[in-house]
Amino acid sequence: MPRVDYCFGCWPGGPVATPPCLRCSSRKDYYASGLCERCHPSAVPKVDSCLDCLAWGATRHWSWLCHGCRSWRRENHVIDPCPSCRRTLTLGQHGVCRLCRRQARSNRSRRGRLDTAAANLHGQQLFIADLFGPRPATASPPPPVPTPPPEPIPTAPTHQQLALFTVSRNLRAHGRRGLPPPPRPALAAALEAHLRDHAETHGWPPRSADEVRHALRVLLGLQDEPGALIKATEVTPLTGIGLPARRTLEVLASAGMLDDDRPSNVARWFEAKIAHLPAPMADELRIWFEVMHCGSTTPPRRRPRTDNAIYLHTRWALPPLEQWAHEGHTSLREIARADIHAALPPSGNPRATRGQALKSIFRVLAGKKVLFTDPTSRIHTGYIPSSQPLPVELALVREGLDSPDPARAALVALMAYHALRSTQLRMIALSDVYDGRLHIEDRDIPLAEPARARIAAYLDHRTRTWPRTANPYLFVNTRSAPRTTPVGPRWVRLIIGPRISPQALREDRILDEARATGGDARRLCDLFGLSISAATRYTDSLGHPQLEHLDGN
């Protein structure tokens, strides 16, 4: 009690009998301040029976009532003696208390009828509180189990044990089942989780995802250094056992586990072209190729050239290189100015193309100190003349615009009305077309009505054909739909057809605009994004006889 230093058990001269609880008059479990443990708010709450239905599990937090009896009191307001158990309690609409009603419902489930008096005649079955609830009409499905977040892919080790020698593996000799399992199960599980997300995002069918999953386990099991980056050349042999290499490379690249050591297409092609040349000459040409392909950051600095430029220069330079090798020259250091003059055609476009290729090779090698001098310096070879832009047949354009193929009709419409390049068509994203305009590079192009109609028809076709694709580009095909890469330039040429080229369609549109504006070069630059020299090429063509014939018609 307040201001008392002793409990009733330790009272001087005691022990003293505890007084009754001021709230419930109980003489058991006295706690403090005149209240017992059952009633004191600071005491540890005990569990007892419900005051109404006697169910075990009620606490003082809800006034010693279970949840069912609290709802029963809230819905019913008649307090009288129950005719079955004779206790004064809250009675329901059937005139009995909740315990007797629960007992009767339990007997009805066995006998098929509700008789409250008969059900409570020989006693009552008590129960645990708050275990009864409304029964659903139909069995509800179990709640979905939340998918745990995927484990992060472990980082590759900073060091790697080098192999003594490289051995090419023949996976076909062992088959799929004879290959070892992954030595790091955690890494395999993390890659499989990444594969599931990647496959779901890109709309892969389940079979493709299973094949890539098996390919990943095979690659992890064959690693010389477990956990290291997987080289792209190690993925290629998977095709020998029927596993997809391209999609496996895509998953590894997105997971950051790919070491792409494959040479580029132009590098493989270049090596095949110079394989028969003498070794010193081939080594010198490889230096030129490296500068052309990757550029040079040391003086003389040079920007990388496109693959098409490398293809052209190599084709133009191969005939004299092969001729010099046939004559016994093993290195380009042995080539003099007389050999250059002898290798060049007398005039015309062949002299300009071959001279341009030889100048490129010798100029780069001289700048890299591979050659002492440049034998092509001060040799005039001329310039490659530009082609004359001419109109295309109108029947071919109409055939493309009215094509039943939505992709072909959309491509031809964008070229015929807006003179887009093939590369621009491939790189158009879905987000670039909105509000009737095409936003590409730094240009804002209002789309012509025929082009808008054909783009809308193609988008409907795209949605029907590839509803689950995640490709962000406007034009997709069967190979690019499961990925996020644009279509290739060859696909554009094949869809348009062999009778008309994308460049011819573009030139026809620009030439028609030049004729309509009377040769306004500034208008061509603003409308099609041309340079002054490119626009002058079209304005200078207005006096062509074929154009005069069209004007007369």
XYZ file of C-alpha atoms in Angstrom:
553
model
C 0.000 0.000 0.000
C 1.208 3.629 -0.397
C 3.788 4.796 2.172
C 4.087 1.236 3.586
C 7.501 -0.470 3.385
C 6.263 -4.018 3.982
C 4.016 -6.401 2.139
C 1.331 -8.285 4.012
C 3.483 -11.424 4.123
C 6.407 -9.557 5.763
C 4.337 -7.338 8.061
C 5.912 -6.979 11.539
C 4.120 -9.309 13.866
C 2.472 -10.938 10.883
C 1.892 -12.367 8.395
C -1.251 -10.335 7.922
C -4.184 -11.539 5.842
C -4.514 -9.616 2.575
C -7.591 -7.430 2.208
C -10.140 -8.173 -0.492
C -9.675 -6.590 -3.948
C -11.394 -3.261 -4.150
C -12.747 -4.110 -7.617
C -13.612 -7.818 -7.664
C -13.507 -8.628 -3.865
C -11.088 -11.467 -4.486
C -8.767 -12.463 -1.642
C -6.335 -14.306 -3.915
C -3.291 -12.974 -5.810
C -3.149 -9.571 -4.107
C -0.922 -7.191 -6.154
C -0.848 -3.567 -4.890
C -2.971 -0.511 -4.063
C -5.918 -2.624 -3.005
C -6.179 -4.523 -6.312
C -5.363 -8.097 -7.218
C -3.268 -9.267 -10.163
C -6.413 -9.805 -12.176
C -7.532 -6.179 -11.838
C -4.391 -4.094 -11.401
C -3.364 -2.351 -14.684
C 0.361 -2.802 -13.987
C 0.214 -6.492 -13.238
C 1.122 -9.088 -15.829
C -2.184 -9.868 -17.555
C -3.412 -13.325 -16.818
C -5.607 -15.483 -18.980
C -8.947 -16.572 -17.627
C -12.368 -17.709 -18.772
C -14.801 -15.415 -20.554
C -17.465 -14.001 -18.229
C -20.319 -14.899 -20.623
C -19.438 -18.050 -22.581
C -16.771 -19.391 -20.173
C -14.331 -19.872 -23.113
C -10.714 -20.018 -22.026
C -8.503 -17.217 -23.360
C -10.008 -13.900 -22.187
C -7.909 -11.132 -20.624
C -8.651 -7.895 -18.803
C -7.829 -5.840 -21.910
C -11.359 -6.587 -23.190
C -13.081 -6.673 -19.785
C -12.687 -10.473 -19.519
C -14.777 -11.073 -22.607
C -13.831 -12.935 -25.781
C -14.301 -11.243 -29.142
C -17.394 -13.304 -29.898
C -19.174 -12.246 -26.691
C -18.229 -8.613 -27.178
C -19.904 -8.698 -30.598
C -22.852 -10.574 -29.058
C -23.353 -7.807 -26.461
C -23.019 -5.134 -29.125
C -25.741 -6.657 -31.313
C -28.145 -7.793 -28.571
C -29.434 -5.687 -25.671
C -31.804 -8.010 -23.716
C -30.417 -9.119 -20.312
C -32.510 -11.880 -18.669
C -32.043 -15.352 -17.222
C -31.249 -17.865 -19.965
C -33.955 -20.622 -20.102
C -31.309 -23.311 -20.706
C -28.432 -22.538 -18.298
C -30.401 -20.263 -15.873
C -27.670 -17.598 -15.894
C -28.522 -13.931 -16.221
C -26.767 -12.885 -19.427
C -27.317 -11.098 -22.692
C -29.818 -13.120 -24.718
C -29.931 -13.249 -28.501
C -32.844 -13.197 -30.908
C -33.611 -16.843 -30.120
C -33.949 -16.073 -26.372
C -30.829 -17.947 -25.219
C -27.273 -16.928 -24.335
C -24.333 -17.316 -26.670
C -22.948 -20.463 -24.985
C -26.256 -22.318 -25.264
C -26.667 -21.134 -28.843
C -23.166 -22.361 -29.724
C -23.898 -25.740 -28.106
C -27.108 -26.106 -30.101
C -25.367 -25.256 -33.390
C -22.670 -27.814 -32.645
C -25.306 -30.553 -32.109
C -27.139 -29.522 -35.299
C -24.037 -30.217 -37.322
C -24.318 -33.846 -36.203
C -28.117 -34.423 -36.022
C -29.332 -32.030 -38.715
C -31.771 -29.956 -36.571
C -31.547 -27.091 -34.034
C -32.964 -27.839 -30.553
C -31.510 -25.549 -27.854
C -33.162 -27.202 -24.843
C -32.181 -30.744 -25.870
C -28.650 -29.717 -26.773
C -27.986 -28.226 -23.311
C -29.840 -30.860 -21.289
C -26.816 -33.015 -20.389
C -24.131 -30.298 -20.015
C -22.143 -28.015 -22.252
C -18.866 -28.421 -24.155
C -16.530 -25.496 -23.430
C -14.060 -24.242 -26.062
C -11.075 -21.994 -26.586
C -11.905 -18.317 -27.088
C -11.904 -16.684 -30.532
C -11.661 -19.883 -32.563
C -15.043 -19.548 -34.255
C -15.542 -17.353 -37.294
C -17.803 -17.067 -40.338
C -17.451 -19.953 -42.730
C -16.814 -18.982 -46.349
C -19.301 -20.152 -48.937
C -16.549 -21.758 -51.008
C -13.050 -22.766 -50.132
C -10.821 -19.822 -50.846
C -7.433 -20.471 -52.416
C -4.420 -20.212 -50.150
C -2.752 -16.819 -50.117
C 0.136 -16.542 -52.556
C 3.518 -17.132 -51.059
C 5.609 -13.995 -51.532
C 8.626 -14.611 -53.729
C 11.809 -13.780 -51.863
C 13.980 -11.164 -53.539
C 16.714 -12.674 -55.702
C 20.138 -12.886 -54.205
C 22.669 -10.476 -55.691
C 25.093 -12.023 -58.140
C 28.457 -12.436 -56.392
C 31.200 -10.241 -57.778
C 33.890 -11.868 -59.865
C 37.253 -12.402 -58.144
C 39.860 -9.718 -58.737
C 42.509 -12.343 -59.504
C 42.350 -15.307 -61.821
C 44.427 -18.443 -62.082
C 45.780 -18.600 -65.618
C 45.603 -21.878 -67.501
C 48.833 -23.546 -68.570
C 47.459 -24.170 -72.030
C 44.065 -23.800 -73.690
C 42.109 -26.909 -74.621
C 38.963 -26.763 -76.714
C 36.163 -28.723 -75.085
C 34.001 -31.117 -77.065
C 30.685 -30.957 -75.228
C 29.022 -33.235 -77.727
C 31.191 -36.144 -76.618
C 29.752 -36.058 -73.072
C 26.183 -34.943 -73.709
C 24.133 -32.833 -71.386
C 23.973 -35.301 -68.499
C 27.699 -36.077 -68.412
C 28.792 -32.534 -67.533
C 29.783 -31.507 -63.977
C 27.434 -29.444 -61.756
C 28.246 -25.853 -60.736
C 30.835 -25.721 -57.913
C 29.200 -22.575 -56.425
C 25.458 -23.209 -55.880
C 24.891 -19.649 -54.607
C 26.144 -18.161 -57.879
C 24.030 -20.604 -59.892
C 20.910 -19.697 -57.869
C 21.543 -15.968 -58.314
C 21.970 -16.355 -62.086
C 18.791 -18.431 -62.327
C 16.857 -15.741 -60.460
C 18.219 -13.129 -62.852
C 17.258 -15.373 -65.771
C 13.654 -15.616 -64.520
C 13.333 -11.836 -64.344
C 14.982 -11.388 -67.745
C 12.785 -14.008 -69.412
C 9.599 -12.576 -67.907
C 10.545 -9.032 -68.910
C 11.339 -9.998 -72.514
C 8.409 -12.381 -72.955
C 10.412 -15.572 -73.480
C 8.506 -18.861 -73.732
C 9.097 -21.301 -70.843
C 11.050 -23.701 -73.059
C 13.606 -21.047 -74.022
C 14.095 -20.075 -70.376
C 14.670 -23.728 -69.420
C 17.251 -24.159 -72.180
C 19.173 -21.055 -71.081
C 18.998 -22.201 -67.447
C 20.611 -25.502 -68.397
C 23.244 -23.668 -70.449
C 24.171 -21.482 -67.476
C 24.629 -24.509 -65.229
C 26.837 -26.157 -67.851
C 29.016 -23.038 -68.185
C 29.390 -22.644 -64.418
C 30.360 -26.300 -64.074
C 33.102 -26.030 -66.707
C 34.806 -22.899 -65.323
C 38.532 -23.190 -64.620
C 38.193 -20.431 -61.993
C 34.758 -20.711 -60.259
C 33.029 -17.354 -60.057
C 35.101 -15.636 -62.756
C 33.588 -13.913 -65.761
C 32.464 -16.282 -68.497
C 34.129 -15.699 -71.850
C 31.997 -15.451 -74.935
C 34.157 -18.001 -76.745
C 33.212 -20.534 -74.052
C 29.506 -20.062 -74.809
C 29.789 -20.842 -78.519
C 30.356 -24.647 -78.048
C 26.913 -24.897 -76.406
C 25.381 -25.191 -79.858
C 27.002 -28.648 -80.108
C 24.599 -30.016 -77.474
C 21.535 -28.113 -78.698
C 21.633 -25.204 -76.232
C 21.071 -21.587 -77.326
C 24.250 -19.517 -77.374
C 22.782 -16.158 -78.399
C 20.242 -15.927 -75.559
C 22.776 -17.226 -73.066
C 25.159 -14.438 -74.070
C 22.341 -11.932 -73.636
C 21.575 -13.102 -70.081
C 25.251 -13.139 -69.077
C 25.771 -9.636 -70.481
C 22.754 -8.242 -68.600
C 23.986 -9.907 -65.380
C 27.509 -8.482 -65.754
C 29.055 -11.965 -66.001
C 30.233 -11.837 -69.637
C 33.780 -11.282 -70.893
C 33.203 -10.661 -74.586
C 36.453 -11.822 -76.155
C 34.983 -12.448 -79.588
C 36.536 -10.569 -82.506
C 34.147 -8.326 -84.396
C 32.706 -9.336 -87.740
C 34.881 -6.871 -89.600
C 37.967 -8.154 -87.750
C 37.248 -11.760 -88.755
C 36.600 -10.698 -92.328
C 39.828 -8.676 -92.441
C 41.896 -11.560 -91.076
C 40.475 -13.867 -93.734
C 41.357 -11.388 -96.493
C 45.012 -10.918 -95.443
C 45.704 -14.537 -94.434
C 47.479 -15.350 -97.727
C 49.757 -12.271 -97.647
C 53.356 -12.435 -96.320
C 53.621 -12.259 -92.531
C 55.447 -8.861 -92.318
C 52.975 -7.259 -94.712
C 50.013 -8.767 -92.810
C 51.379 -7.436 -89.489
C 51.665 -3.938 -90.968
C 48.124 -4.105 -92.287
C 46.909 -5.157 -88.838
C 48.348 -1.929 -87.417
C 46.414 0.039 -90.045
C 43.257 -1.926 -89.237
C 43.618 -1.258 -85.488
C 43.864 2.493 -86.108
C 40.911 2.441 -88.521
C 38.747 0.309 -86.227
C 39.586 1.758 -82.784
C 41.115 5.119 -83.616
C 44.296 6.545 -82.129
C 44.672 8.677 -79.007
C 48.377 9.376 -79.591
C 49.682 11.757 -82.277
C 48.761 11.644 -85.042
C 45.313 11.284 -83.471
C 42.573 9.707 -85.496
C 38.901 8.924 -84.987
C 37.564 5.407 -85.576
C 36.126 4.771 -89.010
C 32.942 2.879 -89.731
C 32.965 -0.803 -90.638
C 31.726 0.068 -94.122
C 34.758 2.341 -94.673
C 37.087 -0.494 -93.601
C 35.347 -2.922 -95.964
C 35.661 -0.539 -98.909
C 39.280 0.470 -98.309
C 40.340 -3.163 -97.883
C 38.598 -4.270 -101.093
C 40.095 -1.373 -103.040
C 43.632 -2.005 -101.742
C 43.722 -5.820 -101.998
C 44.535 -6.107 -105.756
C 47.818 -4.110 -105.592
C 48.753 -5.760 -102.280
C 48.326 -9.219 -103.787
C 50.247 -8.141 -106.879
C 53.186 -6.904 -104.782
C 53.203 -10.125 -102.779
C 53.211 -12.107 -106.045
C 56.194 -10.059 -107.256
C 58.192 -11.027 -104.149
C 57.653 -8.040 -101.840
C 57.208 -9.203 -98.221
C 56.806 -5.809 -96.513
C 55.252 -2.473 -97.343
C 58.635 -0.870 -96.538
C 59.822 -2.170 -99.918
C 57.151 -0.264 -101.861
C 58.420 2.810 -103.725
C 56.664 5.587 -105.625
C 57.187 3.731 -108.896
C 55.246 0.768 -107.522
C 52.394 3.093 -106.531
C 52.271 4.644 -110.021
C 52.278 1.190 -111.598
C 49.444 -0.021 -109.362
C 47.129 2.936 -110.049
C 44.741 2.846 -113.019
C 45.256 5.649 -115.530
C 42.089 7.625 -114.700
C 38.473 7.529 -113.676
C 36.725 6.195 -110.634
C 38.985 3.080 -110.262
C 42.056 5.348 -109.912
C 40.327 7.468 -107.266
C 39.108 4.519 -105.158
C 42.388 2.577 -105.280
C 44.416 5.705 -104.642
C 42.263 6.639 -101.667
C 42.737 3.184 -100.117
C 46.525 3.133 -100.651
C 46.889 6.674 -99.309
C 44.986 5.671 -96.175
C 47.221 2.654 -95.529
C 50.586 4.317 -96.137
C 49.614 7.553 -94.375
C 48.627 5.708 -91.182
C 51.718 3.471 -91.195
C 54.010 6.438 -91.751
C 52.347 8.332 -88.900
C 52.899 5.328 -86.590
C 56.596 5.167 -87.593
C 56.163 1.777 -89.206
C 57.368 3.141 -92.576
C 60.162 5.597 -93.111
C 58.292 7.630 -95.736
C 54.894 7.756 -97.351
C 55.309 6.787 -101.044
C 51.796 8.030 -101.887
C 52.448 11.633 -100.868
C 52.001 14.250 -103.628
C 50.451 11.676 -105.974
C 47.202 13.004 -107.409
C 44.586 10.276 -107.708
C 41.427 12.359 -108.171
C 38.162 12.222 -106.220
C 35.287 9.817 -106.236
C 32.458 11.603 -108.075
C 29.103 11.715 -106.345
C 26.174 9.916 -107.940
C 23.411 11.795 -109.686
C 20.128 11.711 -107.712
C 17.284 10.607 -109.968
C 13.576 10.028 -109.327
C 12.166 6.514 -108.948
C 9.184 5.079 -110.714
C 5.959 6.239 -109.122
C 4.365 2.807 -109.597
C 6.966 1.213 -107.315
C 6.312 3.768 -104.580
C 2.550 3.237 -104.807
C 3.054 -0.521 -104.673
C 5.038 -0.168 -101.467
C 2.536 2.212 -99.864
C -0.396 -0.102 -100.683
C 1.420 -3.272 -99.595
C -0.599 -5.706 -97.431
C 2.514 -6.062 -95.215
C 2.111 -3.380 -92.482
C 5.876 -3.193 -91.907
C 6.641 -2.550 -95.586
C 3.877 0.042 -95.917
C 5.119 1.928 -92.828
C 8.769 1.846 -93.957
C 7.973 3.062 -97.464
C 5.703 5.805 -96.092
C 8.408 7.168 -93.762
C 10.933 7.156 -96.591
C 8.647 8.497 -99.315
C 7.152 11.319 -97.238
C 9.966 12.208 -94.834
C 13.162 10.916 -96.530
C 14.481 9.051 -93.497
C 17.682 7.067 -93.746
C 17.746 3.318 -93.193
C 19.695 3.771 -89.943
C 17.156 6.308 -88.675
C 14.297 3.916 -89.422
C 15.962 1.130 -87.457
C 16.613 3.362 -84.425
C 13.106 4.876 -84.091
C 11.838 4.133 -80.575
C 8.216 3.735 -79.587
C 8.510 6.847 -77.434
C 9.666 8.904 -80.433
C 6.220 8.861 -82.069
C 3.528 10.850 -80.249
C 1.096 13.710 -80.890
C 1.281 13.090 -84.629
C 4.994 13.925 -84.706
C 8.250 12.029 -85.036
C 11.006 13.143 -82.647
C 14.283 11.791 -83.982
C 17.775 13.064 -83.219
C 17.336 16.858 -82.943
C 14.448 17.089 -85.404
C 10.715 17.438 -84.771
C 8.924 16.088 -87.867
C 5.134 16.526 -88.310
C 4.013 13.203 -89.756
C 2.004 13.207 -92.956
C -1.487 11.749 -92.698
C -0.700 8.686 -94.907
C 2.387 7.977 -92.790
C 0.401 8.273 -89.546
C -2.256 5.852 -90.806
C 0.334 3.253 -91.845
C 2.264 3.576 -88.561
C -0.977 3.024 -86.630
C -1.731 -0.085 -88.728
C 1.771 -1.403 -88.102
C 1.464 -0.812 -84.340
C -1.735 -2.886 -84.306
C 0.085 -5.639 -86.206
C 3.023 -5.416 -83.797
C 0.758 -5.752 -80.757
C -1.062 -8.761 -82.206
C 2.078 -10.564 -83.318
C 4.360 -9.857 -80.325
C 2.098 -8.911 -77.392
C 4.729 -9.614 -74.722
C 7.798 -8.105 -76.355
C 9.837 -5.590 -74.355
C 11.721 -4.259 -77.386
C 11.716 -0.429 -77.149
C 12.114 0.127 -80.894
C 9.253 0.759 -83.305
C 10.194 -1.878 -85.885
C 10.783 -5.425 -84.681
C 10.967 -8.833 -86.308
C 10.981 -12.426 -85.143
C 14.622 -12.316 -84.071
C 14.611 -8.929 -82.353
C 11.244 -9.289 -80.544
C 12.672 -11.411 -77.659
C 15.557 -8.946 -77.265
C 15.984 -5.182 -76.865
C 18.117 -4.577 -79.961
C 17.055 -2.860 -83.200
C 16.500 -4.711 -86.446
C 19.399 -5.064 -88.831
C 19.953 -3.080 -92.025
C 19.465 -6.210 -94.108
C 15.923 -6.598 -92.735
C 15.011 -3.110 -93.973
C 16.263 -3.911 -97.467
C 14.463 -7.261 -97.555
C 11.146 -5.790 -96.376
C 11.179 -2.941 -98.906
C 12.011 -5.342 -101.714
C 14.691 -5.737 -104.395
C 13.078 -3.407 -106.952
C 13.638 -0.258 -104.907
C 16.315 0.744 -102.399
C 15.977 2.906 -99.253
C 18.543 5.373 -100.579
C 16.651 5.746 -103.874
C 13.416 6.507 -101.997
C 15.187 9.119 -99.869
C 16.779 10.798 -102.904
C 13.460 10.821 -104.752
C 11.746 12.653 -101.875
C 14.502 15.253 -101.464
C 14.675 15.787 -105.230
C 10.932 16.318 -105.402
C 11.162 18.935 -102.647
C 14.008 20.669 -104.499
C 11.886 20.853 -107.637
C 8.864 22.150 -105.677
C 10.860 24.927 -103.971
C 12.829 25.941 -107.058
C 16.179 24.807 -105.644
C 15.973 26.382 -102.166
C 19.000 24.798 -100.454
C 18.171 26.293 -97.047
C 14.714 24.733 -97.188
C 16.255 21.315 -97.875
C 18.686 21.694 -94.971
C 15.926 22.600 -92.517
C 13.474 19.966 -93.726
C 15.750 16.939 -94.086
C 18.739 17.772 -91.875
C 21.195 18.030 -94.795
C 24.468 19.900 -94.941
C 25.012 22.694 -97.455
C 27.115 20.487 -99.730
C 24.536 17.687 -99.647
C 21.708 20.108 -100.411
C 23.717 21.589 -103.305
C 23.960 18.100 -104.821
C 20.185 18.070 -105.237
C 19.809 21.672 -106.376
C 22.480 21.130 -109.076
C 20.438 18.209 -110.450
C 17.432 20.330 -111.397
C 18.672 20.780 -114.948
C 18.872 17.048 -115.629
C 17.047 16.018 -118.849
C 15.023 13.362 -117.074
C 13.705 15.931 -114.599
C 12.792 18.250 -117.469
C 10.865 15.399 -119.008
C 8.927 14.956 -115.745
C 8.167 18.678 -115.603
C 6.798 18.541 -119.126
C 4.407 15.758 -118.130
